[in-house]
mmCIF file of C-alpha atoms and ligand atoms in Angstrom:
data_model
loop_
_atom_site.group_PDB
_atom_site.id
_atom_site.type_symbol
_atom_site.label_atom_id
_atom_site.label_comp_id
_atom_site.label_asym_id
_atom_site.label_seq_id
_atom_site.Cartn_x
_atom_site.Cartn_y
_atom_site.Cartn_z
ATOM 1 C CA MET A 1 -25.497 -21.280 41.679
ATOM 2 C CA THR A 2 -24.133 -23.126 38.657
ATOM 3 C CA LEU A 3 -22.419 -20.746 36.226
ATOM 4 C CA ARG A 4 -23.655 -21.638 32.764
ATOM 5 C CA CYS A 5 -21.538 -20.968 29.682
ATOM 6 C CA PHE A 6 -21.897 -21.875 26.020
ATOM 7 C CA VAL A 7 -20.448 -22.071 22.579
ATOM 8 C CA ILE A 8 -22.873 -20.939 19.895
ATOM 9 C CA GLY A 9 -22.591 -21.479 16.169
ATOM 10 C CA HIS A 10 -24.507 -22.943 13.231
ATOM 11 C CA PRO A 11 -23.679 -25.785 12.848
ATOM 12 C CA ILE A 12 -21.998 -26.432 16.194
ATOM 13 C CA ALA A 13 -21.931 -30.228 16.594
ATOM 14 C CA HIS A 14 -18.204 -30.507 15.833
ATOM 15 C CA SER A 15 -16.940 -27.853 18.267
ATOM 16 C CA ARG A 16 -14.211 -29.127 20.577
ATOM 17 C CA SER A 17 -14.613 -26.216 23.011
ATOM 18 C CA PRO A 18 -16.886 -28.233 25.372
ATOM 19 C CA LEU A 19 -14.116 -30.808 25.768
ATOM 20 C CA ILE A 20 -11.562 -28.100 26.634
ATOM 21 C CA HIS A 21 -13.742 -26.196 29.099
ATOM 22 C CA GLY A 22 -15.262 -29.391 30.493
ATOM 23 C CA THR A 23 -11.770 -30.682 31.287
ATOM 24 C CA TRP A 24 -10.881 -27.470 33.128
ATOM 25 C CA LEU A 25 -14.193 -27.403 35.043
ATOM 26 C CA GLU A 26 -13.568 -30.982 36.175
ATOM 27 C CA GLN A 27 -9.898 -30.291 37.043
ATOM 28 C CA HIS A 28 -10.737 -27.236 39.167
ATOM 29 C CA GLY A 29 -13.856 -28.782 40.742
ATOM 30 C CA LEU A 30 -15.996 -25.784 39.752
ATOM 31 C CA ASP A 31 -19.764 -25.579 39.826
ATOM 32 C CA GLY A 32 -20.143 -24.618 36.192
ATOM 33 C CA SER A 33 -21.312 -25.913 32.855
ATOM 34 C CA TYR A 34 -20.305 -25.317 29.263
ATOM 35 C CA GLU A 35 -22.708 -26.398 26.572
ATOM 36 C CA ARG A 36 -22.875 -26.471 22.813
ATOM 37 C CA ILE A 37 -25.917 -24.571 21.516
ATOM 38 C CA ASP A 38 -26.969 -24.409 17.884
ATOM 39 C CA VAL A 39 -28.183 -20.883 17.185
ATOM 40 C CA ALA A 40 -29.335 -20.059 13.651
ATOM 41 C CA PRO A 41 -28.615 -16.496 12.445
ATOM 42 C CA SER A 42 -32.274 -15.472 12.830
ATOM 43 C CA GLU A 43 -32.216 -16.657 16.469
ATOM 44 C CA LEU A 44 -29.158 -14.601 17.489
ATOM 45 C CA PRO A 45 -30.962 -11.488 18.864
ATOM 46 C CA GLY A 46 -33.258 -13.715 20.970
ATOM 47 C CA PHE A 47 -30.283 -15.637 22.333
ATOM 48 C CA VAL A 48 -28.505 -12.381 23.228
ATOM 49 C CA ALA A 49 -31.622 -11.278 25.131
ATOM 50 C CA ARG A 50 -31.427 -14.505 27.195
ATOM 51 C CA ILE A 51 -27.782 -13.756 28.099
ATOM 52 C CA ARG A 52 -28.705 -10.226 29.179
ATOM 53 C CA ALA A 53 -31.523 -11.644 31.283
ATOM 54 C CA GLY A 54 -28.953 -13.654 33.237
ATOM 55 C CA ALA A 55 -29.340 -17.146 31.752
ATOM 56 C CA PHE A 56 -25.573 -17.412 31.107
ATOM 57 C CA ALA A 57 -22.314 -15.989 32.459
ATOM 58 C CA GLY A 58 -20.896 -15.886 28.932
ATOM 59 C CA GLY A 59 -19.501 -18.071 26.229
ATOM 60 C CA ASN A 60 -17.814 -18.517 22.907
ATOM 61 C CA VAL A 61 -19.122 -17.411 19.554
ATOM 62 C CA THR A 62 -18.181 -19.150 16.349
ATOM 63 C CA VAL A 63 -19.122 -19.245 12.669
ATOM 64 C CA PRO A 64 -21.397 -17.635 11.441
ATOM 65 C CA HIS A 65 -21.896 -15.245 14.381
ATOM 66 C CA LYS A 66 -18.416 -13.821 15.015
ATOM 67 C CA GLU A 67 -19.023 -10.608 13.057
ATOM 68 C CA ALA A 68 -22.804 -10.404 13.578
ATOM 69 C CA MET A 69 -22.364 -10.412 17.355
ATOM 70 C CA LEU A 70 -20.277 -7.196 17.380
ATOM 71 C CA PRO A 71 -23.096 -4.627 17.100
ATOM 72 C CA LEU A 72 -25.158 -6.502 19.702
ATOM 73 C CA LEU A 73 -22.588 -5.896 22.460
ATOM 74 C CA ASP A 74 -22.186 -2.937 24.834
ATOM 75 C CA GLU A 75 -18.398 -2.966 24.948
ATOM 76 C CA VAL A 76 -15.829 -4.516 22.649
ATOM 77 C CA SER A 77 -12.089 -4.922 23.293
ATOM 78 C CA ALA A 78 -9.535 -3.146 21.131
ATOM 79 C CA ALA A 79 -8.452 -6.511 19.686
ATOM 80 C CA ALA A 80 -12.002 -7.507 18.700
ATOM 81 C CA ARG A 81 -12.632 -4.107 17.154
ATOM 82 C CA ALA A 82 -9.428 -4.283 15.081
ATOM 83 C CA ILE A 83 -10.074 -7.895 14.077
ATOM 84 C CA GLY A 84 -13.713 -7.109 13.305
ATOM 85 C CA ALA A 85 -15.047 -10.182 15.094
ATOM 86 C CA VAL A 86 -15.621 -11.563 18.594
ATOM 87 C CA ASN A 87 -15.168 -15.125 19.797
ATOM 88 C CA THR A 88 -15.594 -14.629 23.554
ATOM 89 C CA ILE A 89 -18.375 -12.757 25.353
ATOM 90 C CA TRP A 90 -19.424 -12.259 28.972
ATOM 91 C CA CYS A 91 -22.192 -10.516 30.882
ATOM 92 C CA GLU A 92 -21.729 -8.290 33.915
ATOM 93 C CA ASN A 93 -24.669 -6.509 35.542
ATOM 94 C CA GLY A 94 -26.718 -6.877 32.384
ATOM 95 C CA ARG A 95 -23.995 -5.397 30.163
ATOM 96 C CA LEU A 96 -22.458 -7.507 27.436
ATOM 97 C CA TYR A 97 -18.736 -7.478 26.691
ATOM 98 C CA GLY A 98 -16.827 -9.047 23.815
ATOM 99 C CA ASP A 99 -13.241 -9.934 23.013
ATOM 100 C CA ASN A 100 -11.358 -11.801 20.325
ATOM 101 C CA THR A 101 -8.837 -14.246 21.794
ATOM 102 C CA ASP A 102 -7.619 -15.800 18.521
ATOM 103 C CA ALA A 103 -4.595 -13.479 18.318
ATOM 104 C CA ALA A 104 -3.706 -14.173 21.963
ATOM 105 C CA GLY A 105 -4.177 -17.908 21.365
ATOM 106 C CA PHE A 106 -1.935 -17.905 18.317
ATOM 107 C CA LEU A 107 0.771 -15.906 20.124
ATOM 108 C CA GLY A 108 0.427 -17.927 23.347
ATOM 109 C CA HIS A 109 1.129 -21.175 21.522
ATOM 110 C CA LEU A 110 4.029 -19.690 19.556
ATOM 111 C CA ASP A 111 5.513 -18.355 22.819
ATOM 112 C CA ALA A 112 5.249 -21.851 24.320
ATOM 113 C CA ILE A 113 6.835 -23.648 21.338
ATOM 114 C CA ALA A 114 9.485 -21.087 20.378
ATOM 115 C CA PRO A 115 10.205 -18.711 23.272
ATOM 116 C CA GLY A 116 11.775 -15.437 22.104
ATOM 117 C CA TRP A 117 10.579 -16.037 18.513
ATOM 118 C CA GLN A 118 9.933 -12.359 17.877
ATOM 119 C CA GLU A 119 13.628 -11.587 18.148
ATOM 120 C CA ARG A 120 14.237 -13.897 15.173
ATOM 121 C CA VAL A 121 11.145 -13.195 13.063
ATOM 122 C CA ARG A 122 11.542 -10.197 10.781
ATOM 123 C CA THR A 123 9.323 -11.369 7.947
ATOM 124 C CA ALA A 124 6.104 -13.337 8.362
ATOM 125 C CA LEU A 125 4.315 -14.868 5.376
ATOM 126 C CA LEU A 126 0.607 -15.467 5.879
ATOM 127 C CA ILE A 127 -1.130 -17.727 3.399
ATOM 128 C CA GLY A 128 -4.777 -16.601 3.308
ATOM 129 C CA SER A 129 -6.586 -13.410 4.277
ATOM 130 C CA GLY A 130 -9.826 -14.492 5.966
ATOM 131 C CA GLY A 131 -10.963 -14.025 9.560
ATOM 132 C CA ALA A 132 -8.182 -16.102 11.142
ATOM 133 C CA ALA A 133 -5.521 -14.291 9.075
ATOM 134 C CA ARG A 134 -6.852 -10.973 10.320
ATOM 135 C CA ALA A 135 -6.507 -12.064 13.958
ATOM 136 C CA ILE A 136 -3.019 -13.477 13.389
ATOM 137 C CA ALA A 137 -1.807 -10.423 11.458
ATOM 138 C CA TYR A 138 -3.127 -8.211 14.256
ATOM 139 C CA GLY A 139 -1.260 -10.338 16.810
ATOM 140 C CA LEU A 140 2.007 -10.336 14.850
ATOM 141 C CA LYS A 141 1.796 -6.581 14.364
ATOM 142 C CA SER A 142 1.218 -6.122 18.112
ATOM 143 C CA ARG A 143 4.506 -7.985 18.715
ATOM 144 C CA GLY A 144 6.425 -5.707 16.368
ATOM 145 C CA VAL A 145 7.037 -8.069 13.415
ATOM 146 C CA ALA A 146 8.662 -5.794 10.816
ATOM 147 C CA ARG A 147 7.141 -7.263 7.639
ATOM 148 C CA ILE A 148 3.865 -9.170 7.350
ATOM 149 C CA ILE A 149 3.155 -10.461 3.846
ATOM 150 C CA LEU A 150 -0.311 -11.663 2.831
ATOM 151 C CA ALA A 151 -0.696 -14.077 -0.079
ATOM 152 C CA ASN A 152 -4.332 -14.871 -0.748
ATOM 153 C CA ARG A 153 -6.046 -16.621 -3.638
ATOM 154 C CA GLY A 154 -8.276 -13.573 -3.981
ATOM 155 C CA ARG A 155 -5.831 -10.653 -4.171
ATOM 156 C CA GLU A 156 -8.506 -8.033 -3.339
ATOM 157 C CA ARG A 157 -9.158 -9.605 0.060
ATOM 158 C CA ALA A 158 -5.438 -9.467 0.906
ATOM 159 C CA LYS A 159 -5.250 -5.852 -0.220
ATOM 160 C CA GLU A 160 -8.271 -4.946 1.874
ATOM 161 C CA LEU A 161 -6.802 -6.604 4.977
ATOM 162 C CA ALA A 162 -3.484 -4.786 4.442
ATOM 163 C CA ARG A 163 -5.406 -1.534 4.114
ATOM 164 C CA VAL A 164 -7.472 -2.104 7.269
ATOM 165 C CA LEU A 165 -4.578 -3.128 9.542
ATOM 166 C CA GLY A 166 -2.016 -0.880 7.803
ATOM 167 C CA ALA A 167 1.782 -1.131 7.824
ATOM 168 C CA PRO A 168 3.713 -3.419 8.086
ATOM 169 C CA LEU A 169 1.139 -5.563 6.246
ATOM 170 C CA GLN A 170 1.533 -5.907 2.487
ATOM 171 C CA ALA A 171 -0.443 -7.878 -0.088
ATOM 172 C CA ARG A 172 1.320 -9.941 -2.710
ATOM 173 C CA ASP A 173 0.035 -12.181 -5.504
ATOM 174 C CA TRP A 174 -1.015 -15.759 -4.785
ATOM 175 C CA ASP A 175 1.377 -16.939 -7.520
ATOM 176 C CA GLU A 176 4.327 -15.381 -5.671
ATOM 177 C CA ARG A 177 3.887 -17.537 -2.575
ATOM 178 C CA ASP A 178 6.512 -20.179 -3.432
ATOM 179 C CA ALA A 179 9.177 -17.516 -4.035
ATOM 180 C CA LEU A 180 8.219 -15.697 -0.820
ATOM 181 C CA VAL A 181 8.935 -18.852 1.231
ATOM 182 C CA GLY A 182 12.664 -18.052 0.982
ATOM 183 C CA GLU A 183 12.167 -14.592 2.518
ATOM 184 C CA ALA A 184 10.086 -15.695 5.505
ATOM 185 C CA ASP A 185 11.180 -16.404 9.083
ATOM 186 C CA LEU A 186 7.625 -17.476 9.941
ATOM 187 C CA ILE A 187 5.080 -19.008 7.572
ATOM 188 C CA VAL A 188 1.463 -19.464 8.638
ATOM 189 C CA ASN A 189 -1.236 -21.336 6.770
ATOM 190 C CA THR A 190 -4.404 -19.495 7.760
ATOM 191 C CA THR A 191 -6.574 -21.088 5.059
ATOM 192 C CA SER A 192 -8.735 -24.171 5.460
ATOM 193 C CA LEU A 193 -6.570 -26.011 2.908
ATOM 194 C CA GLY A 194 -5.022 -29.163 4.332
ATOM 195 C CA MET A 195 -7.981 -29.778 6.629
ATOM 196 C CA LYS A 196 -9.595 -33.228 6.509
ATOM 197 C CA GLY A 197 -11.883 -33.285 3.477
ATOM 198 C CA GLN A 198 -10.175 -30.275 1.834
ATOM 199 C CA PRO A 199 -7.452 -30.234 -0.812
ATOM 200 C CA PRO A 200 -3.890 -29.847 0.528
ATOM 201 C CA LEU A 201 -2.228 -26.430 0.498
ATOM 202 C CA ALA A 202 -0.030 -26.241 -2.595
ATOM 203 C CA LEU A 203 3.072 -24.502 -1.288
ATOM 204 C CA ASP A 204 6.528 -25.395 -2.573
ATOM 205 C CA LEU A 205 8.961 -25.411 0.354
ATOM 206 C CA ALA A 206 12.103 -25.808 -1.775
ATOM 207 C CA ARG A 207 13.332 -22.364 -0.651
ATOM 208 C CA LEU A 208 12.543 -22.911 3.055
ATOM 209 C CA ARG A 209 15.486 -21.959 5.252
ATOM 210 C CA PRO A 210 16.251 -24.409 8.090
ATOM 211 C CA GLY A 211 14.964 -23.071 11.401
ATOM 212 C CA THR A 212 12.043 -21.201 9.790
ATOM 213 C CA LEU A 213 8.894 -21.452 11.887
ATOM 214 C CA VAL A 214 6.050 -23.109 9.983
ATOM 215 C CA ASP A 215 2.657 -22.830 11.634
ATOM 216 C CA ASP A 216 -0.513 -24.470 10.340
ATOM 217 C CA ILE A 217 -3.658 -23.401 12.158
ATOM 218 C CA VAL A 218 -5.577 -26.356 10.719
ATOM 219 C CA TYR A 219 -5.753 -29.018 13.472
ATOM 220 C CA VAL A 220 -7.618 -31.895 11.816
ATOM 221 C CA PRO A 221 -5.381 -33.705 11.014
ATOM 222 C CA LEU A 222 -3.021 -32.796 13.860
ATOM 223 C CA LYS A 223 -0.030 -32.903 11.544
ATOM 224 C CA THR A 224 -0.909 -31.601 8.111
ATOM 225 C CA ALA A 225 1.045 -32.401 4.939
ATOM 226 C CA LEU A 226 2.482 -28.859 5.130
ATOM 227 C CA LEU A 227 3.919 -29.532 8.595
ATOM 228 C CA THR A 228 5.316 -32.918 7.584
ATOM 229 C CA GLN A 229 7.097 -31.393 4.583
ATOM 230 C CA ALA A 230 8.360 -28.419 6.604
ATOM 231 C CA GLN A 231 9.822 -30.735 9.225
ATOM 232 C CA GLN A 232 11.593 -32.788 6.548
ATOM 233 C CA ARG A 233 13.222 -29.570 5.323
ATOM 234 C CA GLY A 234 14.448 -28.464 8.759
ATOM 235 C CA GLY A 235 11.578 -26.127 9.641
ATOM 236 C CA VAL A 236 10.364 -25.743 13.216
ATOM 237 C CA ILE A 237 6.725 -26.783 13.155
ATOM 238 C CA VAL A 238 3.815 -25.355 15.129
ATOM 239 C CA ASP A 239 0.397 -27.002 14.939
ATOM 240 C CA GLY A 240 -3.108 -25.567 15.126
ATOM 241 C CA LEU A 241 -4.263 -27.468 18.206
ATOM 242 C CA GLY A 242 -2.088 -25.302 20.447
ATOM 243 C CA MET A 243 -3.794 -22.136 19.185
ATOM 244 C CA LEU A 244 -7.206 -23.674 19.836
ATOM 245 C CA LEU A 245 -6.228 -24.543 23.416
ATOM 246 C CA HIS A 246 -4.584 -21.194 24.175
ATOM 247 C CA GLN A 247 -7.451 -19.103 22.756
ATOM 248 C CA ALA A 248 -9.771 -20.761 25.288
ATOM 249 C CA VAL A 249 -7.807 -19.589 28.356
ATOM 250 C CA PRO A 250 -9.009 -15.937 28.641
ATOM 251 C CA GLY A 251 -12.697 -16.889 28.352
ATOM 252 C CA PHE A 252 -12.530 -19.539 31.078
ATOM 253 C CA ALA A 253 -10.651 -17.105 33.349
ATOM 254 C CA ARG A 254 -13.305 -14.431 32.759
ATOM 255 C CA TRP A 255 -16.367 -16.661 33.339
ATOM 256 C CA PHE A 256 -15.142 -18.875 36.159
ATOM 257 C CA GLY A 257 -12.502 -16.693 37.869
ATOM 258 C CA VAL A 258 -9.659 -19.229 37.563
ATOM 259 C CA THR A 259 -6.901 -19.022 34.957
ATOM 260 C CA PRO A 260 -6.544 -22.540 33.557
ATOM 261 C CA ALA A 261 -3.337 -24.096 32.204
ATOM 262 C CA VAL A 262 -2.732 -25.653 28.811
ATOM 263 C CA THR A 263 -1.182 -28.898 30.030
ATOM 264 C CA PRO A 264 0.162 -31.945 28.169
ATOM 265 C CA ALA A 265 -2.745 -33.935 29.672
ATOM 266 C CA LEU A 266 -5.335 -31.549 28.205
ATOM 267 C CA ARG A 267 -3.575 -31.652 24.861
ATOM 268 C CA ALA A 268 -3.472 -35.461 24.948
ATOM 269 C CA ARG A 269 -7.223 -35.570 25.620
ATOM 270 C CA LEU A 270 -7.926 -33.365 22.596
ATOM 271 C CA GLU A 271 -5.497 -35.366 20.453
ATOM 272 C CA ARG A 272 -7.375 -38.573 21.301
ATOM 273 C CA ASP A 273 -10.644 -36.936 20.328
ATOM 274 C CA ILE A 274 -9.244 -35.683 17.015
ATOM 275 C CA LEU A 275 -7.631 -39.044 16.198
ATOM 276 C CA GLY A 276 -10.923 -40.806 16.931
ATOM 277 C CA ALA A 277 -12.906 -38.460 14.683
HETATM 278 N N1 NAP B 1 -6.436 -23.425 15.352
HETATM 279 C C1 NAP B 1 -7.339 -22.534 15.665
HETATM 280 O O1 NAP B 1 -7.546 -22.185 16.843
HETATM 281 C C2 NAP B 1 -8.136 -21.859 14.576
HETATM 282 C C3 NAP B 1 -8.765 -20.629 14.818
HETATM 283 C C4 NAP B 1 -9.491 -20.024 13.775
HETATM 284 C C5 NAP B 1 -9.587 -20.653 12.539
HETATM 285 N N2 NAP B 1 -8.965 -21.860 12.354
HETATM 286 C C6 NAP B 1 -9.040 -22.526 11.036
HETATM 287 O O2 NAP B 1 -8.544 -21.628 10.049
HETATM 288 C C7 NAP B 1 -9.174 -21.850 8.801
HETATM 289 C C8 NAP B 1 -9.635 -20.531 8.214
HETATM 290 O O3 NAP B 1 -10.649 -19.965 9.034
HETATM 291 P P1 NAP B 1 -11.239 -18.504 8.726
HETATM 292 O O4 NAP B 1 -12.213 -18.219 9.799
HETATM 293 O O5 NAP B 1 -10.168 -17.528 8.460
HETATM 294 O O6 NAP B 1 -12.036 -18.760 7.342
HETATM 295 P P2 NAP B 1 -12.421 -17.691 6.234
HETATM 296 O O7 NAP B 1 -12.588 -16.334 6.825
HETATM 297 O O8 NAP B 1 -13.549 -18.299 5.477
HETATM 298 O O9 NAP B 1 -11.118 -17.630 5.261
HETATM 299 C C9 NAP B 1 -10.753 -18.746 4.499
HETATM 300 C C10 NAP B 1 -9.405 -18.494 3.833
HETATM 301 O O10 NAP B 1 -9.035 -19.690 3.147
HETATM 302 C C11 NAP B 1 -8.825 -19.386 1.762
HETATM 303 N N3 NAP B 1 -9.230 -20.527 0.937
HETATM 304 C C12 NAP B 1 -10.317 -21.328 1.113
HETATM 305 N N4 NAP B 1 -10.356 -22.273 0.153
HETATM 306 C C13 NAP B 1 -9.281 -22.051 -0.651
HETATM 307 C C14 NAP B 1 -8.766 -22.687 -1.826
HETATM 308 N N5 NAP B 1 -9.390 -23.749 -2.383
HETATM 309 N N6 NAP B 1 -7.618 -22.210 -2.375
HETATM 310 C C15 NAP B 1 -6.985 -21.132 -1.829
HETATM 311 N N7 NAP B 1 -7.423 -20.493 -0.725
HETATM 312 C C16 NAP B 1 -8.558 -20.941 -0.153
HETATM 313 C C17 NAP B 1 -9.660 -18.169 1.495
HETATM 314 O O11 NAP B 1 -9.197 -17.523 0.336
HETATM 315 P P3 NAP B 1 -10.208 -16.600 -0.565
HETATM 316 O O12 NAP B 1 -10.314 -15.276 0.140
HETATM 317 O O13 NAP B 1 -9.524 -16.500 -1.884
HETATM 318 O O14 NAP B 1 -11.519 -17.329 -0.631
HETATM 319 C C18 NAP B 1 -9.414 -17.381 2.789
HETATM 320 O O15 NAP B 1 -8.159 -16.756 2.754
HETATM 321 C C19 NAP B 1 -10.302 -22.859 9.079
HETATM 322 O O16 NAP B 1 -9.841 -24.139 8.693
HETATM 323 C C20 NAP B 1 -10.472 -22.805 10.594
HETATM 324 O O17 NAP B 1 -10.923 -24.037 11.134
HETATM 325 C C21 NAP B 1 -8.235 -22.468 13.338
#
C-alpha cells in the first residue's frame, strides 16, 4: 500500500518540501507519496480527522498551522512543547504524534559545516524572536551554549521568549545589535529580512571577529547580503538551505522507515530550484 504523506499550509504553493521528500522517495525506491495540500485554518480539524481515519501516514505542518496543530494531537515531543509549535506529525494506530524538527535541523547543519562548534561558541546572538528564533534558541540551549542574546525589533517579544525558555537567554535592545556583534561567537539571522522581496537586514559587521560563525536561515537567495558581508570580513558562513534539508530528515525516517542522507546531489537539486525561482 502506498504510504501517503503531505505538507499542509496556507498558502503552500511555494513549499520546497515535496522536492526534498520526492528526491528521497525516488532514491530509495519506496512506494510512497508526498504531496502539497492547501488547508485553510477553518479546514484544519477536518483534515486532522482524515489523518486519524488512516488517509495519511503523516506529514509536515507549516504556516499558519504550526501552533494551531498542537492541541489537536495526542502526544507532543518535549522539543515541540518547549518551542510551542509542531512541524512534523505522524499517525500510529489512530493516535497522532507531533514533533518540531527545526532545532534539530539547525543543529544538524551547523554540525556538518563546523564540527565541534559548541566548544568554541560561548555567546550566540540571535537577531529576531519569532517562531524560528524560539526553535533555534531551544536547540542552542540544549547544546549548552552559555549565553544566548536575543535582539528583536519588538523588545517585548524578545523578553517574552527569554522568559519562556529561561537562562541563558537574555533580551537586549534592537539598537544594541551592532555593538553585540563584537561579543558573539555565533550570529544567526532568524528574521525574514534579507529574503527575496524583503528589505535587507541592517546589521553592521564592523566589529565581527574573524572566525565567527554567521548563520542566515533565509535561503532565498541562497547567499544573502549578510552572508556575503560576513565572508568578506572573515566570518564562517552557514546558509539556510542546510537547515531546511536537515529538518526534513526525522520526518522522512518516521513515515517511511529509512533515514535519508543530506547529500551534495540533493542540495544541488534544491539550489537549481531556488536559482530558477
Ligand atoms: N531555513 C529554514 O529551514 C527555516 C526554518 C524556519 C523559518 N525560516 C525562515 O525564517 C524566517 C522567520 O520565520 P518565523 O517563522 O520565525 O517568522 P515569525 O515568527 O513571523 O518571526 C519573524 C521575525 O522577523 C522579525 N521581522 C520581520 N520583519 C522585520 C523588519 N522589517 N524589521 C525587523 N525585524 C523584522 C520579527 O520581528 P518583530 O517581532 O519585531 O515583528 C520576528 O522576530 C522566515 O523567513 C522563514 O522563511 C527558515
